[in-house]
CSV table of C-alpha atoms in Angstrom, one decimal:
chain,number,residue,atom,x,y,z
A,84,MET,CA,122.3,82.3,92.0
A,85,GLN,CA,120.5,81.3,88.8
A,86,ARG,CA,118.5,78.3,87.6
A,87,THR,CA,120.4,75.1,87.1
A,88,ARG,CA,121.0,73.7,83.6
A,89,THR,CA,120.8,70.1,82.6
A,90,THR,CA,124.3,68.8,82.3
A,91,PRO,CA,125.9,65.3,82.3
A,92,PRO,CA,126.5,64.2,85.9
A,93,GLU,CA,130.3,64.2,85.6
A,94,ARG,CA,130.3,67.7,84.1
A,95,GLY,CA,127.9,69.1,86.7
A,96,ALA,CA,130.0,67.5,89.5
A,97,ALA,CA,133.1,69.2,88.1
A,98,ARG,CA,131.5,72.6,88.3
A,99,GLN,CA,130.0,72.3,91.8
A,100,GLY,CA,133.2,73.2,93.6
A,101,GLU,CA,133.7,76.3,91.5
A,102,ARG,CA,130.6,78.1,92.5
A,103,LEU,CA,130.9,80.9,95.0
A,104,MET,CA,129.5,84.3,95.8
A,105,TRP,CA,131.2,87.2,97.6
A,106,LEU,CA,128.6,89.6,98.9
A,107,THR,CA,129.5,93.0,100.4
A,108,PRO,CA,127.4,96.1,101.0
A,109,HIS,CA,128.4,97.7,97.7
A,110,ARG,CA,130.0,94.8,95.6
A,111,VAL,CA,129.1,91.3,94.5
A,112,PHE,CA,131.2,88.7,92.8
A,113,TYR,CA,129.3,85.7,91.6
A,114,ALA,CA,130.7,82.5,90.0
A,115,GLY,CA,127.9,80.1,89.3
A,116,LEU,CA,125.0,79.1,87.1
A,117,LEU,CA,123.3,81.5,84.8
A,118,GLY,CA,120.3,79.4,83.7
A,119,ALA,CA,117.6,80.5,81.3
A,120,ALA,CA,117.1,84.0,82.6
A,121,ALA,CA,114.6,86.2,80.8
A,122,GLU,CA,115.1,90.0,80.4
A,123,ARG,CA,116.2,91.6,83.6
A,124,THR,CA,117.0,95.1,84.9
A,125,MET,CA,119.6,95.5,87.6
A,126,GLY,CA,120.2,98.5,89.8
A,127,GLY,CA,124.0,98.4,89.7
A,128,HIS,CA,126.8,98.4,87.2
A,129,GLY,CA,126.9,94.8,85.9
A,130,VAL,CA,129.9,92.9,84.4
A,131,CYS,CA,129.8,89.4,82.9
A,132,VAL,CA,133.0,87.4,82.1
A,133,SER,CA,133.2,84.0,80.5
A,134,PRO,CA,135.6,81.4,82.1
A,135,ALA,CA,138.8,80.5,80.2
A,136,GLY,CA,138.2,78.2,77.3
A,137,ALA,CA,134.4,78.9,77.3
A,138,PRO,CA,132.4,80.3,74.4
A,139,PRO,CA,131.7,84.0,74.7
A,140,ASN,CA,128.6,85.1,76.5
A,141,ARG,CA,125.7,86.6,74.6
A,142,ILE,CA,123.7,89.7,75.4
A,143,ARG,CA,120.6,91.3,74.0
A,144,ILE,CA,120.0,94.9,75.2
A,145,GLY,CA,116.4,96.1,75.3
A,146,GLY,CA,115.2,93.5,72.9
A,147,GLY,CA,117.8,94.4,70.2
A,148,ALA,CA,120.2,92.1,68.3
A,149,TRP,CA,122.3,89.5,70.1
A,150,GLN,CA,125.9,90.4,70.6
A,151,THR,CA,128.8,88.2,71.9
A,152,GLY,CA,131.9,88.8,74.0
A,153,GLU,CA,134.2,87.4,76.7
A,154,LEU,CA,133.5,90.7,78.6
A,155,ILE,CA,130.0,92.3,78.8
A,156,VAL,CA,129.2,95.5,80.6
A,157,VAL,CA,125.7,96.7,81.5
A,158,PRO,CA,125.1,100.1,83.1
A,159,PRO,CA,122.4,100.4,85.8
A,160,HIS,CA,118.7,100.3,84.8
A,161,VAL,CA,119.3,98.9,81.3
A,162,PRO,CA,116.9,96.1,80.4
A,163,HIS,CA,118.9,93.2,79.0
A,164,GLN,CA,119.1,89.4,78.6
A,165,VAL,CA,122.3,87.3,79.0
A,166,GLU,CA,122.9,83.8,77.7
A,167,SER,CA,125.8,81.5,78.3
A,168,ALA,CA,126.7,78.2,76.6
A,169,HIS,CA,128.9,77.3,79.5
A,170,PRO,CA,127.5,76.2,82.9
A,171,LEU,CA,129.7,78.7,84.7
A,172,ILE,CA,129.6,82.5,84.4
A,173,PHE,CA,131.5,85.2,86.3
A,174,SER,CA,129.6,88.3,87.3
A,175,LEU,CA,130.4,91.5,89.1
A,176,LEU,CA,127.9,94.0,90.5
A,177,ILE,CA,128.9,97.5,91.6
A,178,GLU,CA,126.4,99.6,93.4
A,179,SER,CA,125.8,102.8,91.5
A,180,GLU,CA,125.7,105.1,94.5
A,181,SER,CA,129.1,103.9,95.7
A,182,VAL,CA,131.1,104.9,92.6
A,183,ASP,CA,131.6,108.0,90.5
A,184,PRO,CA,130.5,106.9,87.0
A,185,ALA,CA,132.6,109.5,85.3
A,186,ARG,CA,135.8,108.2,87.0
A,187,MET,CA,135.2,104.5,86.5
A,188,PRO,CA,137.7,102.5,84.3
A,189,ALA,CA,137.1,103.3,80.6
A,190,PHE,CA,135.9,99.8,79.8
A,191,LEU,CA,133.2,100.1,82.4
A,192,GLN,CA,131.7,103.2,80.8
A,193,HIS,CA,130.2,101.2,77.9
A,194,CYS,CA,127.1,99.0,77.3
A,195,GLY,CA,127.5,95.6,75.7
A,196,PRO,CA,130.6,93.6,74.7
A,197,VAL,CA,133.9,95.3,75.5
A,198,GLU,CA,137.5,94.4,74.7
A,199,ALA,CA,139.6,94.4,77.9
A,200,PRO,CA,141.6,91.2,77.9
A,201,ALA,CA,143.7,92.2,80.9
A,202,PHE,CA,140.6,92.7,83.0
A,203,VAL,CA,139.1,89.4,81.8
A,204,GLN,CA,142.2,87.6,82.9
A,205,ARG,CA,142.2,89.4,86.2
A,206,VAL,CA,138.6,88.3,86.9
A,207,ARG,CA,139.6,84.7,86.1
A,208,ASP,CA,142.6,84.9,88.3
A,209,ALA,CA,140.6,86.4,91.1
A,210,HIS,CA,138.1,83.5,90.9
A,211,ALA,CA,140.9,81.0,91.2
A,212,HIS,CA,142.3,82.9,94.2
A,213,LEU,CA,139.0,83.1,96.0
A,214,LEU,CA,138.3,79.5,95.2
A,215,ALA,CA,141.5,78.4,96.9
A,216,ALA,CA,140.6,80.5,100.0
A,217,SER,CA,137.1,79.1,100.0
A,218,GLY,CA,138.4,75.6,99.8
A,219,ARG,CA,140.4,76.2,103.0
A,220,GLY,CA,137.3,77.5,104.7
A,221,THR,CA,138.8,81.0,104.8
A,222,ASP,CA,136.5,84.0,104.9
A,223,PHE,CA,137.2,87.0,102.7
A,224,GLU,CA,137.4,89.6,105.4
A,225,GLY,CA,141.1,90.4,104.7
A,226,PHE,CA,140.6,90.7,100.9
A,227,ASP,CA,140.1,94.1,99.2
A,228,PHE,CA,137.4,93.6,96.5
A,229,ASP,CA,138.4,96.5,94.2
A,230,HIS,CA,142.1,95.8,94.3
A,231,LEU,CA,141.6,92.1,93.6
A,232,PHE,CA,139.4,92.8,90.6
A,233,PHE,CA,140.4,96.2,89.3
A,234,GLY,CA,143.9,96.7,90.7
A,235,GLU,CA,142.8,99.9,92.5
A,236,SER,CA,140.0,101.4,94.5
A,237,LEU,CA,137.2,102.6,92.3
A,238,ALA,CA,136.6,106.4,92.8
A,239,PRO,CA,133.7,106.9,95.3
A,240,ARG,CA,130.6,108.9,94.4
A,241,ALA,CA,130.4,112.2,96.3
A,242,LEU,CA,127.0,112.3,97.8
A,243,ASP,CA,125.2,115.0,99.7
A,244,ALA,CA,125.6,114.1,103.4
A,245,ARG,CA,121.8,114.0,103.9
A,246,ILE,CA,121.3,111.6,101.0
A,247,ARG,CA,124.2,109.5,102.1
A,248,LYS,CA,122.6,109.1,105.5
A,249,VAL,CA,119.4,107.8,103.9
A,250,ALA,CA,121.2,105.6,101.4
A,251,ASP,CA,123.2,104.1,104.2
A,252,ALA,CA,120.1,103.4,106.3
A,253,ILE,CA,118.4,101.6,103.4
A,254,ASN,CA,121.6,99.6,102.7
A,255,ALA,CA,121.8,98.6,106.3
A,256,ASP,CA,118.2,97.4,106.4
A,257,PRO,CA,116.5,97.1,103.0
A,258,ALA,CA,113.4,95.5,104.6
A,259,ALA,CA,112.7,98.4,106.9
A,260,PRO,CA,109.4,100.2,106.0
A,261,MET,CA,111.0,103.6,105.3
A,262,SER,CA,108.8,105.9,103.3
A,263,ALA,CA,110.1,108.8,101.3
A,264,GLU,CA,108.2,111.1,103.6
A,265,ASP,CA,109.9,109.7,106.7
A,266,CYS,CA,113.3,109.8,105.1
A,267,ALA,CA,112.8,113.5,104.0
A,268,ALA,CA,111.8,114.4,107.6
A,269,SER,CA,114.8,112.6,109.0
A,270,VAL,CA,117.2,114.8,107.1
A,271,HIS,CA,115.1,118.0,107.5
A,272,LEU,CA,114.1,118.3,103.8
A,273,SER,CA,110.8,119.0,102.3
A,274,PHE,CA,109.3,115.9,100.5
A,275,SER,CA,109.6,117.4,97.0
A,276,ARG,CA,113.2,118.6,97.6
A,277,PHE,CA,114.2,115.3,99.1
A,278,LEU,CA,112.9,113.3,96.0
A,279,HIS,CA,114.6,115.7,93.6
A,280,LEU,CA,117.9,115.7,95.5
A,281,PHE,CA,117.9,111.9,96.0
A,282,LYS,CA,117.6,111.2,92.3
A,283,GLN,CA,120.1,113.9,91.4
A,284,GLU,CA,122.7,112.5,93.8
A,285,THR,CA,122.2,108.7,93.4
A,286,GLY,CA,121.0,108.6,89.8
A,287,MET,CA,117.9,106.7,90.9
A,288,ALA,CA,114.5,107.7,92.1
A,289,PHE,CA,113.9,106.9,95.8
A,290,ARG,CA,111.3,104.2,95.1
A,291,ALA,CA,113.5,102.5,92.5
A,292,PHE,CA,116.5,102.6,94.8
A,293,ARG,CA,114.6,101.0,97.7
A,294,ALA,CA,113.0,98.4,95.4
A,295,TRP,CA,116.5,97.5,94.0
A,296,LYS,CA,118.0,97.2,97.5
A,297,ARG,CA,115.2,94.8,98.6
A,298,ALA,CA,115.7,92.6,95.5
A,299,ARG,CA,119.5,92.6,96.0
A,300,SER,CA,119.1,91.5,99.6
A,301,LEU,CA,117.7,88.2,98.4
A,302,LEU,CA,121.3,87.2,97.7
A,303,ARG,CA,121.9,87.0,101.4
A,304,TYR,CA,119.1,84.3,101.7
A,305,VAL,CA,120.0,81.9,98.9
A,306,ARG,CA,121.7,79.4,101.2
A,307,GLN,CA,119.1,79.5,104.0
A,308,ASP,CA,116.5,76.8,104.6
A,309,SER,CA,113.5,79.1,104.6
A,310,THR,CA,110.3,79.1,102.7
A,311,LEU,CA,109.7,81.6,99.9
A,312,THR,CA,107.0,83.3,102.0
A,313,ASP,CA,109.4,83.7,105.0
A,314,ILE,CA,112.1,85.1,102.7
A,315,ALA,CA,109.6,87.5,101.1
A,316,LEU,CA,108.7,88.8,104.5
A,317,ASP,CA,112.3,88.9,105.7
A,318,THR,CA,113.3,91.0,102.7
A,319,GLY,CA,110.5,93.5,103.2
A,320,TYR,CA,107.8,92.4,100.7
A,321,PRO,CA,104.2,92.4,101.8
A,322,ASP,CA,103.5,89.0,100.4
A,323,SER,CA,105.0,86.3,98.1
A,324,THR,CA,103.2,87.6,95.0
A,325,HIS,CA,104.9,91.0,95.2
A,326,PHE,CA,108.1,89.3,96.0
A,327,SER,CA,108.0,87.0,93.0
A,328,HIS,CA,107.1,89.8,90.6
A,329,SER,CA,109.9,92.1,91.8
A,330,ILE,CA,112.5,89.4,91.7
A,331,ARG,CA,111.6,88.3,88.2
A,332,GLN,CA,111.9,91.9,87.0
A,333,VAL,CA,115.3,92.3,88.5
A,334,TYR,CA,116.9,88.9,87.9
A,335,GLY,CA,114.8,87.4,85.0
A,336,LEU,CA,114.1,84.4,87.1
A,337,LYS,CA,111.6,83.2,89.7
A,338,PRO,CA,112.8,83.2,93.3
A,339,SER,CA,112.4,79.4,93.4
A,340,ASP,CA,114.8,79.0,90.5
A,341,ILE,CA,117.4,81.3,92.0
A,342,LEU,CA,117.3,79.2,95.3
A,343,ALA,CA,117.5,75.9,93.4
A,344,GLY,CA,120.5,77.1,91.4
A,345,SER,CA,122.3,78.2,94.6
A,346,ARG,CA,122.2,74.8,96.5
A,347,ARG,CA,125.8,74.1,96.0
A,348,LEU,CA,127.0,77.7,96.1
A,349,ALA,CA,129.6,78.8,98.8
A,350,LEU,CA,128.3,82.2,100.0
A,351,HIS,CA,130.8,84.6,101.6
A,352,ASP,CA,128.6,87.3,103.1
A,353,ALA,CA,130.6,90.2,104.6
A,354,ALA,CA,127.8,90.5,107.2
A,355,GLY,CA,127.7,86.8,108.1
A,356,GLY,CA,130.8,84.9,107.2
A,357,LEU,CA,131.0,81.8,105.1
A,358,ARG,CA,128.1,79.5,104.4
A,359,HIS,CA,128.3,76.2,102.4
């Protein structure tokens, strides 16, 4: 999903078959290129793991000092920059409205490098397992994401039913032109009450939530032969300028670099099957 690095041909070829992404409505697993990403701010709980035998990844949080670790955890909305000396990186993304932050595994309730060797090995094993399935052309429909990576289902976040309805609608169609006023009316709340309740329940302001979901939806398009303008419109942006600015804020990369780094990525989209 990220910009390609310059690597010797034989090393690059060895890595191509290891790249995959498993995309579900509330989870993402990405095994691929990191590239030279600038500072970024994601809307979900982020996890980065280095492959076996690779140097630890590096992270700088909010412009602070660089730190290193095999496992790096980043809570939602925290500006950070990640670097990897290895062409391959493993990343997990957990949508914040889908999990109870107070009941997440202890190692996920931190920010920065964390010691959790059993989880690191579990992620590496999960990658190998998914890689084997991908090589057979198998989709991931029968796999349970949380059990594969965490050994259990992560505790769900208890949302007000009205806010859940709106969040589900945005998740189902991030490109839809849903205003806060329209959403408030749809669940019979005043505008001010809706905005307050939405942030209280999800941990995100309505506008930030919608912006994040639109940026996240780009991941579904990384293997499509479409122009950047078409993708911008398909994901709900008014034009390519707004699209590029938003994507760079979220991912630290230009959309064109994300697409270039995804050319050899096997994408398993829960909504659309397997795409090579």
